[in-house]
Short mmCIF file of C-alpha atoms and ligand atoms in Angstrom, two decimals:
data_model
loop_
_atom_site.label_atom_id
_atom_site.label_comp_id
_atom_site.label_asym_id
_atom_site.label_seq_id
_atom_site.Cartn_x
_atom_site.Cartn_y
_atom_site.Cartn_z
CA MET A 1 0.06 -0.03 -0.09
CA TYR A 2 1.21 3.34 -0.97
CA ASP A 3 0.90 6.68 0.99
CA TRP A 4 -1.10 9.42 -0.96
CA GLN A 5 2.03 10.95 -2.48
CA GLN A 6 3.34 7.79 -3.71
CA LEU A 7 -0.20 6.75 -4.90
CA LYS A 8 -0.62 10.02 -6.91
CA GLU A 9 2.87 9.67 -8.52
CA THR A 10 2.37 6.13 -9.39
CA CYS A 11 -1.00 6.70 -10.88
CA ARG A 12 0.34 9.70 -12.89
CA ASP A 13 3.00 7.59 -14.49
CA CYS A 14 0.58 4.61 -14.98
CA THR A 15 0.81 2.40 -18.11
CA ARG A 16 -1.06 -0.62 -16.85
CA CYS A 17 -3.67 -0.43 -19.65
CA GLY A 18 -4.31 1.04 -22.99
CA LEU A 19 -6.07 4.00 -21.79
CA CYS A 20 -2.76 5.56 -20.88
CA GLU A 21 -2.33 6.04 -24.77
CA THR A 22 -5.06 8.42 -25.25
CA ARG A 23 -5.35 10.08 -22.09
CA HIS A 24 -4.43 13.93 -21.51
CA ASN A 25 -4.50 13.56 -17.79
CA VAL A 26 -4.92 10.95 -15.02
CA VAL A 27 -8.01 11.75 -13.05
CA PHE A 28 -7.07 10.87 -9.62
CA GLY A 29 -9.61 11.98 -7.22
CA ILE A 30 -10.77 15.13 -5.26
CA GLY A 31 -11.91 16.09 -1.91
CA ASN A 32 -11.21 15.65 1.73
CA GLU A 33 -8.75 12.98 2.01
CA SER A 34 -10.19 11.93 5.65
CA ALA A 35 -13.88 12.09 4.48
CA ASP A 36 -16.38 10.02 5.99
CA ILE A 37 -18.20 9.55 2.71
CA MET A 38 -16.83 8.49 -0.72
CA PHE A 39 -18.59 8.72 -4.19
CA ILE A 40 -17.24 6.60 -6.91
CA GLY A 41 -18.18 7.23 -10.44
CA GLU A 42 -17.11 4.93 -13.49
CA GLY A 43 -14.39 6.87 -15.38
CA PRO A 44 -13.57 10.30 -16.53
CA GLY A 45 -15.27 12.03 -19.61
CA GLU A 46 -13.78 14.60 -21.94
CA GLN A 47 -13.67 17.48 -19.69
CA GLU A 48 -12.27 15.54 -16.90
CA ASP A 49 -9.69 13.96 -19.11
CA LEU A 50 -8.58 17.77 -20.19
CA SER A 51 -8.66 19.07 -16.56
CA GLY A 52 -7.49 16.05 -14.49
CA ILE A 53 -10.60 16.75 -12.30
CA PRO A 54 -13.43 14.28 -11.63
CA PHE A 55 -17.01 15.27 -12.60
CA VAL A 56 -16.41 18.73 -13.95
CA GLY A 57 -18.69 18.29 -17.06
CA PRO A 58 -22.42 18.64 -17.04
CA ALA A 59 -22.73 15.44 -14.99
CA GLY A 60 -20.54 16.94 -12.41
CA LYS A 61 -22.43 20.07 -12.19
CA LEU A 62 -25.55 17.87 -11.40
CA LEU A 63 -23.60 15.88 -9.01
CA ASP A 64 -22.49 19.11 -7.20
CA ASP A 65 -26.35 20.36 -7.10
CA MET A 66 -27.32 16.71 -5.61
CA LEU A 67 -24.47 16.84 -2.97
CA SER A 68 -25.48 20.40 -1.97
CA ILE A 69 -29.24 18.89 -1.31
CA ILE A 70 -27.76 17.00 1.63
CA ASP A 71 -25.28 19.51 2.64
CA LEU A 72 -22.09 17.96 1.25
CA ASP A 73 -19.52 19.38 -0.96
CA ARG A 74 -16.61 18.18 -2.71
CA GLN A 75 -14.22 20.36 -1.01
CA SER A 76 -15.05 19.78 2.53
CA ASN A 77 -16.93 16.75 3.49
CA CYS A 78 -16.54 14.07 0.78
CA TYR A 79 -14.13 12.48 -1.56
CA ILE A 80 -14.86 11.58 -5.13
CA ALA A 81 -13.00 9.22 -7.44
CA ASN A 82 -13.62 6.73 -10.22
CA ILE A 83 -13.29 3.14 -11.14
CA VAL A 84 -10.86 3.92 -13.82
CA LYS A 85 -8.62 7.15 -13.88
CA CYS A 86 -8.17 7.44 -17.50
CA ARG A 87 -10.63 8.36 -20.10
CA PRO A 88 -12.24 5.60 -22.11
CA PRO A 89 -12.27 6.68 -25.76
CA ARG A 90 -15.66 8.27 -26.82
CA ASN A 91 -16.85 7.58 -23.26
CA ARG A 92 -17.46 4.01 -23.80
CA ASP A 93 -17.81 1.90 -20.81
CA PRO A 94 -14.39 0.80 -19.13
CA LEU A 95 -13.54 -2.83 -20.14
CA GLU A 96 -13.22 -5.48 -17.59
CA THR A 97 -9.28 -5.65 -18.14
CA GLU A 98 -9.17 -1.74 -17.59
CA GLN A 99 -11.17 -1.72 -14.63
CA GLU A 100 -9.06 -4.76 -13.30
CA SER A 101 -5.68 -2.96 -14.12
CA CYS A 102 -7.05 0.23 -12.11
CA ILE A 103 -9.00 -1.12 -9.11
CA GLY A 104 -5.95 -1.47 -6.94
CA TYR A 105 -5.30 2.29 -7.02
CA LEU A 106 -9.03 2.90 -5.95
CA ARG A 107 -8.70 0.16 -3.05
CA ASN A 108 -5.68 2.08 -2.09
CA GLN A 109 -7.59 5.39 -2.03
CA VAL A 110 -10.19 3.79 0.20
CA ALA A 111 -7.78 2.39 2.64
CA LEU A 112 -6.43 5.84 2.95
CA VAL A 113 -9.44 7.74 3.27
CA GLN A 114 -11.15 5.08 5.67
CA PRO A 115 -14.81 6.23 4.58
CA LYS A 116 -17.64 5.02 6.89
CA MET A 117 -19.84 5.14 3.62
CA ILE A 118 -19.31 4.60 0.08
CA VAL A 119 -21.87 5.76 -2.74
CA CYS A 120 -21.56 4.10 -6.33
CA LEU A 121 -22.72 6.43 -8.97
CA GLY A 122 -24.41 4.14 -11.49
CA ARG A 123 -24.20 0.65 -12.69
CA ILE A 124 -20.57 0.23 -13.44
CA ALA A 125 -19.32 1.28 -10.02
CA ALA A 126 -21.97 -0.64 -8.38
CA CYS A 127 -21.22 -3.83 -10.30
CA ARG A 128 -17.66 -3.37 -9.63
CA LEU A 129 -17.87 -2.59 -5.85
CA ILE A 130 -21.06 -3.97 -4.43
CA ARG A 131 -22.10 -7.15 -6.54
CA LYS A 132 -21.28 -8.22 -10.04
CA ASP A 133 -24.95 -8.55 -11.00
CA PHE A 134 -26.20 -5.44 -9.17
CA ARG A 135 -29.30 -4.11 -10.91
CA ILE A 136 -29.35 -0.28 -10.59
CA THR A 137 -32.98 0.16 -11.54
CA ARG A 138 -34.28 -2.45 -8.80
CA GLU A 139 -31.46 -1.92 -5.99
CA HIS A 140 -30.52 1.63 -6.18
CA GLY A 141 -31.07 3.09 -2.62
CA THR A 142 -30.53 -0.19 -0.83
CA TRP A 143 -27.64 -0.69 1.73
CA ILE A 144 -25.24 -3.24 2.53
CA GLU A 145 -22.37 -3.25 5.11
CA ARG A 146 -19.09 -4.63 4.23
CA GLY A 147 -16.12 -4.55 6.63
CA GLY A 148 -17.50 -1.87 8.63
CA VAL A 149 -18.24 0.21 5.50
CA TRP A 150 -21.77 1.06 4.46
CA MET A 151 -22.33 0.82 0.75
CA THR A 152 -25.01 1.95 -1.61
CA ALA A 153 -25.61 2.92 -5.12
CA ILE A 154 -27.59 5.72 -6.79
CA TYR A 155 -28.42 6.47 -10.60
CA HIS A 156 -25.21 8.20 -12.27
CA PRO A 157 -26.04 11.92 -12.73
CA SER A 158 -25.39 11.25 -16.37
CA ALA A 159 -28.50 9.12 -16.55
CA LEU A 160 -30.37 11.73 -14.69
CA LEU A 161 -29.43 14.31 -17.23
CA ARG A 162 -30.69 11.81 -19.98
CA ASP A 163 -33.85 10.87 -17.97
CA VAL A 164 -35.35 13.44 -15.60
CA THR A 165 -38.21 10.96 -14.54
CA LYS A 166 -35.40 9.14 -12.31
CA ARG A 167 -34.94 12.27 -10.33
CA PRO A 168 -37.60 11.79 -7.66
CA GLU A 169 -36.19 8.19 -6.79
CA THR A 170 -32.85 9.86 -6.48
CA PHE A 171 -34.06 12.62 -4.21
CA ASP A 172 -35.39 9.83 -1.99
CA ASP A 173 -31.83 7.91 -2.15
CA LEU A 174 -30.14 11.24 -1.03
CA LEU A 175 -32.11 11.67 1.98
CA SER A 176 -31.54 8.04 2.73
CA ILE A 177 -27.78 8.65 2.55
CA ARG A 178 -28.08 11.50 4.94
CA GLU A 179 -30.14 9.53 7.40
CA LYS A 180 -27.70 6.89 7.30
CA ALA A 181 -25.05 9.38 7.73
CA ARG A 182 -26.87 10.65 10.80
CA GLU A 183 -27.13 7.00 12.15
CA LEU A 184 -23.48 6.46 11.83
CA GLY A 185 -22.61 9.65 13.59
CA ILE A 186 -21.23 11.43 10.41
CA SER A 187 -21.96 15.07 11.03
CA ILE A 188 -23.29 16.69 7.66
N1 LIG B 201 -18.57 10.42 -15.19
C1 LIG B 201 -17.80 9.70 -14.26
O1 LIG B 201 -18.29 8.69 -13.97
N2 LIG B 201 -16.82 10.17 -13.72
C2 LIG B 201 -16.33 11.37 -13.99
O2 LIG B 201 -15.33 11.87 -13.33
C3 LIG B 201 -17.11 12.18 -14.95
C4 LIG B 201 -18.18 11.74 -15.41
#
């Protein structure tokens, strides 16, 4: 396991999968490195690749709005990262092999942050982190505890941009996150 500086440097120089050939920047993660809550997306899009910062495009703006509903914000009380740290070409889903190459870095981040709660953003993150056959439409907003960490999944903000009818359910899921945080003694 690396410390923060070693991990950032290792990710910056990573050539473990083909995504390194087309990336402009490794998108490492952002937020409070001791946060009690982590949000995990699937992988950087175009604007994230160009800036090196997760969730800065349209989906990122919506994510910030969603966080603010429950008094979270990316600078102070949560940490945001992705399953893969380099942009898949044309925003395709990251391949299993790419996820496999990259997941160790995320596990190292989780070990350093030591969150009490992990929120998966969308199907890809949920299938990787919660259960291989996780069904986001049926199972979003449900909770499991693993190794002392409470985990849930909500719709990816990109899905909420495409289909606004999913937003009320996501509002309920956000309230459930705040409720769980209170139960766990996380002050938000
Ligand atoms: N979508 C993601 O899953 N992650 C990002 O960082 C941006 C968009």
